[in-house]
mmCIF file of C-alpha atoms in Angstrom:
data_model
loop_
_atom_site.group_PDB
_atom_site.id
_atom_site.type_symbol
_atom_site.label_atom_id
_atom_site.label_comp_id
_atom_site.label_asym_id
_atom_site.label_seq_id
_atom_site.Cartn_x
_atom_site.Cartn_y
_atom_site.Cartn_z
ATOM 1 C CA UNK A 1 -148.423 198.910 50.510
ATOM 2 C CA UNK A 2 -149.148 202.355 51.931
ATOM 3 C CA UNK A 3 -148.819 203.622 55.490
ATOM 4 C CA UNK A 4 -151.254 206.133 56.972
ATOM 5 C CA UNK A 5 -150.646 207.740 60.363
ATOM 6 C CA UNK A 6 -152.935 209.429 62.884
ATOM 7 C CA UNK A 7 -151.548 212.022 65.259
ATOM 8 C CA UNK A 8 -153.435 213.567 68.169
ATOM 9 C CA UNK A 9 -151.451 216.441 69.626
ATOM 10 C CA UNK A 10 -151.695 219.148 72.249
ATOM 11 C CA UNK A 11 -148.997 221.602 73.284
ATOM 12 C CA UNK A 12 -145.934 219.736 71.979
ATOM 13 C CA UNK A 13 -144.301 222.602 70.093
ATOM 14 C CA UNK A 14 -140.815 221.730 71.348
ATOM 15 C CA UNK A 15 -140.737 218.289 69.693
ATOM 16 C CA UNK A 16 -143.610 217.739 67.236
ATOM 17 C CA UNK A 17 -141.809 219.298 64.267
ATOM 18 C CA UNK A 18 -138.877 216.898 64.623
ATOM 19 C CA UNK A 19 -141.247 213.921 64.969
ATOM 20 C CA UNK A 20 -143.173 214.884 61.838
ATOM 21 C CA UNK A 21 -140.015 215.402 59.799
ATOM 22 C CA UNK A 22 -138.830 211.939 60.811
ATOM 23 C CA UNK A 23 -142.209 210.295 60.188
ATOM 24 C CA UNK A 24 -142.752 211.763 56.725
ATOM 25 C CA UNK A 25 -139.805 209.658 55.557
ATOM 26 C CA UNK A 26 -141.854 206.462 55.990
ATOM 27 C CA UNK A 27 -145.519 207.536 56.043
ATOM 28 C CA UNK A 28 -147.556 208.152 52.884
ATOM 29 C CA UNK A 29 -149.979 210.389 54.782
ATOM 30 C CA UNK A 30 -150.023 211.829 58.309
ATOM 31 C CA UNK A 31 -153.407 213.133 59.465
ATOM 32 C CA UNK A 32 -153.295 215.463 62.469
ATOM 33 C CA UNK A 33 -155.995 216.471 64.936
ATOM 34 C CA UNK A 34 -154.945 219.153 67.405
ATOM 35 C CA UNK A 35 -156.775 218.995 70.732
ATOM 36 C CA UNK A 36 -156.660 222.713 71.452
ATOM 37 C CA UNK A 37 -152.972 223.650 71.575
ATOM 38 C CA UNK A 38 -152.140 227.116 72.879
ATOM 39 C CA UNK A 39 -148.322 227.076 72.636
ATOM 40 C CA UNK A 40 -147.863 227.403 68.867
ATOM 41 C CA UNK A 41 -148.073 223.687 68.106
ATOM 42 C CA UNK A 42 -150.935 224.034 65.630
ATOM 43 C CA UNK A 43 -149.305 226.952 63.850
ATOM 44 C CA UNK A 44 -146.055 224.996 63.518
ATOM 45 C CA UNK A 45 -147.889 221.971 62.120
ATOM 46 C CA UNK A 46 -149.694 224.133 59.583
ATOM 47 C CA UNK A 47 -146.370 225.570 58.435
ATOM 48 C CA UNK A 48 -145.154 222.001 57.745
ATOM 49 C CA UNK A 49 -148.152 221.074 55.587
ATOM 50 C CA UNK A 50 -147.202 219.200 52.416
ATOM 51 C CA UNK A 51 -148.255 216.136 50.405
ATOM 52 C CA UNK A 52 -147.635 213.904 53.444
ATOM 53 C CA UNK A 53 -148.404 216.092 56.472
ATOM 54 C CA UNK A 54 -152.114 216.958 56.654
ATOM 55 C CA UNK A 55 -153.245 219.283 59.475
ATOM 56 C CA UNK A 56 -156.906 218.217 59.571
ATOM 57 C CA UNK A 57 -158.571 220.256 62.289
ATOM 58 C CA UNK A 58 -158.573 221.505 65.865
ATOM 59 C CA UNK A 59 -160.965 220.199 68.508
ATOM 60 C CA UNK A 60 -161.057 222.134 71.780
ATOM 61 C CA UNK A 61 -163.330 219.631 73.509
ATOM 62 C CA UNK A 62 -162.222 217.194 76.233
ATOM 63 C CA UNK A 63 -159.722 214.553 75.144
ATOM 64 C CA UNK A 64 -161.141 211.153 74.240
ATOM 65 C CA UNK A 65 -159.438 208.207 72.611
ATOM 66 C CA UNK A 66 -162.231 208.050 70.035
ATOM 67 C CA UNK A 67 -160.775 211.158 68.391
ATOM 68 C CA UNK A 68 -158.437 208.831 66.517
ATOM 69 C CA UNK A 69 -161.484 207.001 65.185
ATOM 70 C CA UNK A 70 -162.827 210.293 63.831
ATOM 71 C CA UNK A 71 -159.618 210.802 61.863
ATOM 72 C CA UNK A 72 -159.620 207.212 60.614
ATOM 73 C CA UNK A 73 -163.247 207.333 59.482
ATOM 74 C CA UNK A 74 -162.643 210.624 57.673
ATOM 75 C CA UNK A 75 -159.690 209.332 55.635
ATOM 76 C CA UNK A 76 -160.072 205.543 55.495
ATOM 77 C CA UNK A 77 -161.339 205.747 51.904
ATOM 78 C CA UNK A 78 -157.783 206.500 50.816
ATOM 79 C CA UNK A 79 -156.503 203.106 51.955
ATOM 80 C CA UNK A 80 -156.798 199.653 50.413
ATOM 81 C CA UNK A 81 -156.889 196.211 52.060
ATOM 82 C CA UNK A 82 -153.400 195.316 53.215
ATOM 83 C CA UNK A 83 -152.307 198.901 53.835
ATOM 84 C CA UNK A 84 -151.166 199.807 57.336
ATOM 85 C CA UNK A 85 -152.410 202.457 59.737
ATOM 86 C CA UNK A 86 -150.236 203.860 62.508
ATOM 87 C CA UNK A 87 -153.180 204.602 64.739
ATOM 88 C CA UNK A 88 -151.113 206.438 67.351
ATOM 89 C CA UNK A 89 -148.244 208.464 65.947
ATOM 90 C CA UNK A 90 -147.435 210.125 69.250
ATOM 91 C CA UNK A 91 -145.862 213.560 69.050
ATOM 92 C CA UNK A 92 -142.967 212.481 71.292
ATOM 93 C CA UNK A 93 -141.939 209.207 69.618
ATOM 94 C CA UNK A 94 -139.236 208.460 67.055
ATOM 95 C CA UNK A 95 -139.040 205.130 65.200
ATOM 96 C CA UNK A 96 -135.604 203.534 65.439
ATOM 97 C CA UNK A 97 -136.504 200.928 62.814
ATOM 98 C CA UNK A 98 -137.947 201.974 59.466
ATOM 99 C CA UNK A 99 -141.667 201.082 59.688
ATOM 100 C CA UNK A 100 -141.929 200.590 55.918
ATOM 101 C CA UNK A 101 -139.253 197.888 55.874
ATOM 102 C CA UNK A 102 -140.495 196.394 59.140
ATOM 103 C CA UNK A 103 -144.142 196.110 58.061
ATOM 104 C CA UNK A 104 -143.262 194.620 54.682
ATOM 105 C CA UNK A 105 -141.749 191.685 56.569
ATOM 106 C CA UNK A 106 -144.758 191.014 58.820
ATOM 107 C CA UNK A 107 -146.531 187.774 57.926
ATOM 108 C CA UNK A 108 -150.037 188.210 56.504
ATOM 109 C CA UNK A 109 -151.448 186.088 59.325
ATOM 110 C CA UNK A 110 -150.843 189.029 61.685
ATOM 111 C CA UNK A 111 -152.832 192.264 61.635
ATOM 112 C CA UNK A 112 -151.421 194.169 64.591
ATOM 113 C CA UNK A 113 -147.885 195.378 65.336
ATOM 114 C CA UNK A 114 -146.781 196.511 68.776
ATOM 115 C CA UNK A 115 -143.969 198.857 69.693
ATOM 116 C CA UNK A 116 -141.090 198.245 72.068
ATOM 117 C CA UNK A 117 -140.788 201.575 73.793
ATOM 118 C CA UNK A 118 -137.488 203.020 74.997
ATOM 119 C CA UNK A 119 -139.072 205.323 77.577
ATOM 120 C CA UNK A 120 -136.685 208.111 78.536
ATOM 121 C CA UNK A 121 -136.941 209.758 81.933
ATOM 122 C CA UNK A 122 -135.347 212.773 83.574
ATOM 123 C CA UNK A 123 -133.581 212.110 86.858
ATOM 124 C CA UNK A 124 -132.933 214.364 89.835
ATOM 125 C CA UNK A 125 -129.230 214.165 89.024
ATOM 126 C CA UNK A 126 -129.895 215.324 85.437
ATOM 127 C CA UNK A 127 -131.448 218.537 86.724
ATOM 128 C CA UNK A 128 -128.539 219.090 89.097
ATOM 129 C CA UNK A 129 -125.932 218.629 86.348
ATOM 130 C CA UNK A 130 -127.542 220.397 83.387
ATOM 131 C CA UNK A 131 -129.698 223.466 82.920
ATOM 132 C CA UNK A 132 -132.375 222.182 80.545
ATOM 133 C CA UNK A 133 -133.409 224.829 78.035
ATOM 134 C CA UNK A 134 -136.716 223.377 76.889
ATOM 135 C CA UNK A 135 -135.349 223.135 73.339
ATOM 136 C CA UNK A 136 -135.538 219.417 72.571
ATOM 137 C CA UNK A 137 -132.680 219.216 70.093
ATOM 138 C CA UNK A 138 -130.351 220.997 72.532
ATOM 139 C CA UNK A 139 -131.437 218.939 75.538
ATOM 140 C CA UNK A 140 -131.698 215.533 73.876
ATOM 141 C CA UNK A 141 -128.081 214.449 74.406
ATOM 142 C CA UNK A 142 -128.495 214.890 78.169
ATOM 143 C CA UNK A 143 -131.509 212.548 78.368
ATOM 144 C CA UNK A 144 -130.003 209.077 78.746
ATOM 145 C CA UNK A 145 -131.899 207.139 81.412
ATOM 146 C CA UNK A 146 -134.807 204.814 80.636
ATOM 147 C CA UNK A 147 -137.355 202.735 82.481
ATOM 148 C CA UNK A 148 -136.930 198.967 82.513
ATOM 149 C CA UNK A 149 -138.561 196.760 81.325
ATOM 150 C CA UNK A 150 -139.659 198.334 78.040
ATOM 151 C CA UNK A 151 -143.362 199.087 77.679
ATOM 152 C CA UNK A 152 -145.193 197.573 74.706
ATOM 153 C CA UNK A 153 -148.536 198.481 73.146
ATOM 154 C CA UNK A 154 -150.079 198.561 69.689
ATOM 155 C CA UNK A 155 -149.013 201.052 67.031
ATOM 156 C CA UNK A 156 -149.935 199.671 63.574
ATOM 157 C CA UNK A 157 -152.898 197.689 62.264
ATOM 158 C CA UNK A 158 -153.445 196.163 58.844
ATOM 159 C CA UNK A 159 -156.443 197.650 57.032
ATOM 160 C CA UNK A 160 -159.539 195.610 56.155
ATOM 161 C CA UNK A 161 -162.666 197.056 54.543
ATOM 162 C CA UNK A 162 -164.881 195.587 57.243
ATOM 163 C CA UNK A 163 -163.090 197.232 60.149
ATOM 164 C CA UNK A 164 -165.292 199.283 62.451
ATOM 165 C CA UNK A 165 -163.931 201.949 64.765
ATOM 166 C CA UNK A 166 -166.340 203.599 67.178
ATOM 167 C CA UNK A 167 -165.787 207.247 68.124
ATOM 168 C CA UNK A 168 -166.710 206.727 71.777
ATOM 169 C CA UNK A 169 -164.737 207.926 74.778
ATOM 170 C CA UNK A 170 -162.755 204.714 75.324
ATOM 171 C CA UNK A 171 -162.443 203.490 71.742
ATOM 172 C CA UNK A 172 -158.659 203.241 71.491
ATOM 173 C CA UNK A 173 -158.464 201.181 68.278
ATOM 174 C CA UNK A 174 -160.818 199.372 65.846
ATOM 175 C CA UNK A 175 -162.981 196.465 66.907
ATOM 176 C CA UNK A 176 -161.646 193.005 66.001
ATOM 177 C CA UNK A 177 -158.333 194.497 64.915
ATOM 178 C CA UNK A 178 -156.799 191.002 64.731
ATOM 179 C CA UNK A 179 -153.786 189.157 66.121
ATOM 180 C CA UNK A 180 -150.517 190.824 67.024
ATOM 181 C CA UNK A 181 -147.216 189.942 65.425
ATOM 182 C CA UNK A 182 -144.568 188.390 67.687
ATOM 183 C CA UNK A 183 -141.935 190.920 66.605
ATOM 184 C CA UNK A 184 -142.091 194.473 67.996
ATOM 185 C CA UNK A 185 -140.904 197.694 66.373
ATOM 186 C CA UNK A 186 -138.427 199.796 68.323
ATOM 187 C CA UNK A 187 -139.431 203.329 69.325
ATOM 188 C CA UNK A 188 -137.691 206.059 71.333
ATOM 189 C CA UNK A 189 -140.210 207.799 73.566
ATOM 190 C CA UNK A 190 -139.433 211.197 75.104
ATOM 191 C CA UNK A 191 -142.427 211.614 77.393
ATOM 192 C CA UNK A 192 -140.386 213.616 79.921
ATOM 193 C CA UNK A 193 -137.702 215.825 78.370
ATOM 194 C CA UNK A 194 -137.334 219.084 80.318
ATOM 195 C CA UNK A 195 -138.768 220.645 83.498
ATOM 196 C CA UNK A 196 -140.590 223.205 81.380
ATOM 197 C CA UNK A 197 -142.204 220.523 79.223
ATOM 198 C CA UNK A 198 -143.142 218.364 82.222
ATOM 199 C CA UNK A 199 -144.883 221.270 83.925
ATOM 200 C CA UNK A 200 -146.834 222.009 80.758
ATOM 201 C CA UNK A 201 -147.754 218.332 80.415
ATOM 202 C CA UNK A 202 -148.969 218.154 84.010
ATOM 203 C CA UNK A 203 -151.207 221.162 83.515
ATOM 204 C CA UNK A 204 -152.757 219.583 80.425
ATOM 205 C CA UNK A 205 -153.290 216.250 82.185
ATOM 206 C CA UNK A 206 -154.767 217.985 85.231
ATOM 207 C CA UNK A 207 -157.371 219.608 83.002
ATOM 208 C CA UNK A 208 -158.126 216.234 81.424
ATOM 209 C CA UNK A 209 -158.614 214.588 84.815
ATOM 210 C CA UNK A 210 -161.639 216.790 85.377
ATOM 211 C CA UNK A 211 -163.378 214.716 82.700
ATOM 212 C CA UNK A 212 -164.584 211.742 84.766
ATOM 213 C CA UNK A 213 -165.019 209.631 81.633
ATOM 214 C CA UNK A 214 -161.262 209.500 80.995
ATOM 215 C CA UNK A 215 -160.132 207.236 83.815
ATOM 216 C CA UNK A 216 -156.701 206.289 82.460
ATOM 217 C CA UNK A 217 -155.098 209.490 83.774
ATOM 218 C CA UNK A 218 -156.669 209.510 87.235
ATOM 219 C CA UNK A 219 -153.500 208.302 88.974
ATOM 220 C CA UNK A 220 -150.899 210.192 86.949
ATOM 221 C CA UNK A 221 -148.391 212.479 88.754
ATOM 222 C CA UNK A 222 -149.459 216.006 89.578
ATOM 223 C CA UNK A 223 -146.127 217.663 90.406
ATOM 224 C CA UNK A 224 -142.663 217.834 88.844
ATOM 225 C CA UNK A 225 -141.187 216.137 91.893
ATOM 226 C CA UNK A 226 -143.440 213.114 91.393
ATOM 227 C CA UNK A 227 -142.041 212.693 87.856
ATOM 228 C CA UNK A 228 -138.397 212.644 88.949
ATOM 229 C CA UNK A 229 -136.494 209.725 90.478
ATOM 230 C CA UNK A 230 -132.894 208.910 91.287
ATOM 231 C CA UNK A 231 -130.725 207.436 88.551
ATOM 232 C CA UNK A 232 -130.451 204.229 90.559
ATOM 233 C CA UNK A 233 -134.118 203.581 89.772
ATOM 234 C CA UNK A 234 -133.549 203.723 86.011
ATOM 235 C CA UNK A 235 -131.129 202.231 83.480
ATOM 236 C CA UNK A 236 -128.504 204.162 81.538
ATOM 237 C CA UNK A 237 -129.072 203.580 77.807
ATOM 238 C CA UNK A 238 -125.909 203.542 75.705
ATOM 239 C CA UNK A 239 -127.756 203.453 72.341
ATOM 240 C CA UNK A 240 -127.078 199.741 71.895
ATOM 241 C CA UNK A 241 -130.317 199.029 70.023
ATOM 242 C CA UNK A 242 -129.449 195.400 69.323
ATOM 243 C CA UNK A 243 -129.038 194.771 73.031
ATOM 244 C CA UNK A 244 -132.217 196.611 73.989
ATOM 245 C CA UNK A 245 -134.208 194.348 71.660
ATOM 246 C CA UNK A 246 -133.379 191.439 73.985
ATOM 247 C CA UNK A 247 -134.700 193.118 77.146
ATOM 248 C CA UNK A 248 -137.971 192.014 78.806
ATOM 249 C CA UNK A 249 -141.217 193.620 77.651
ATOM 250 C CA UNK A 250 -144.155 194.788 79.739
ATOM 251 C CA UNK A 251 -147.321 194.147 77.704
ATOM 252 C CA UNK A 252 -149.686 195.082 80.531
ATOM 253 C CA UNK A 253 -153.181 193.975 79.553
ATOM 254 C CA UNK A 254 -152.084 193.267 75.965
ATOM 255 C CA UNK A 255 -150.604 189.811 76.535
ATOM 256 C CA UNK A 256 -151.219 187.260 73.797
ATOM 257 C CA UNK A 257 -153.533 184.290 74.205
ATOM 258 C CA UNK A 258 -152.633 181.449 71.826
ATOM 259 C CA UNK A 259 -156.148 179.985 71.714
ATOM 260 C CA UNK A 260 -157.863 183.344 71.210
ATOM 261 C CA UNK A 261 -155.340 184.311 68.517
ATOM 262 C CA UNK A 262 -156.072 181.076 66.646
ATOM 263 C CA UNK A 263 -159.804 181.830 66.721
ATOM 264 C CA UNK A 264 -159.206 185.389 65.525
ATOM 265 C CA UNK A 265 -157.089 184.222 62.578
ATOM 266 C CA UNK A 266 -159.770 181.680 61.645
ATOM 267 C CA UNK A 267 -162.570 184.265 61.737
ATOM 268 C CA UNK A 268 -160.576 186.844 59.769
ATOM 269 C CA UNK A 269 -159.495 184.301 57.141
ATOM 270 C CA UNK A 270 -163.111 183.324 56.420
ATOM 271 C CA UNK A 271 -164.423 186.897 56.519
ATOM 272 C CA UNK A 272 -166.447 186.356 59.689
ATOM 273 C CA UNK A 273 -164.522 188.916 61.697
ATOM 274 C CA UNK A 274 -165.143 192.435 60.385
#
């Protein structure tokens, strides 16, 4: 079993190097598409190039989810049926559980693995108590509050030769990817990690909002103040990972349907579902 990972990145120089160093311990290949970074992210990634980390190319066009499909279609020939693809290795996520061990234990009747996301947030009190430097490794120990419940969405799919992945604007993952496993893999997500980083993120998202075809970011915050809340609105996380695994999950639109999952497994088993 091999694991291939796709990373789309833009202006994450403060954290992406640490994420890649962690991910190369479990991934066989990491393919990276940079969406026009201007803060040194691309140069840093190129300096980390090795047998695992593959800086593929830069694309300065508007962001679209189908960019991941472009990466997949370029490198899918390297994978064999039964291999796994991490179709969204986000530049601000660290895997608490070893994906290689985790995926080896997923039953073959499942083709899709979701994450359980420990989503860290900065609070107003954090900014009052600590002068964040913008250096992730220095600031990390002061980021301790998370949203509750944990968010969950797909991260790995099991490769089949017949999979099709369109490169369109809204194509987030392959068609007929399959049924999701009941167990979720634990991830620490540092979406908001310093005032400097948040401001940079907001500027990037504001530019993306001008593309009317990307609707998912229409209602995202536009100011630093909108990203900050009081600690009372979050939960202090004491690094008890066993306990966090028992917390409720928010699957959003990705909730399972027992009947539909049965049909999917039937169609995949008999080769009728590409």
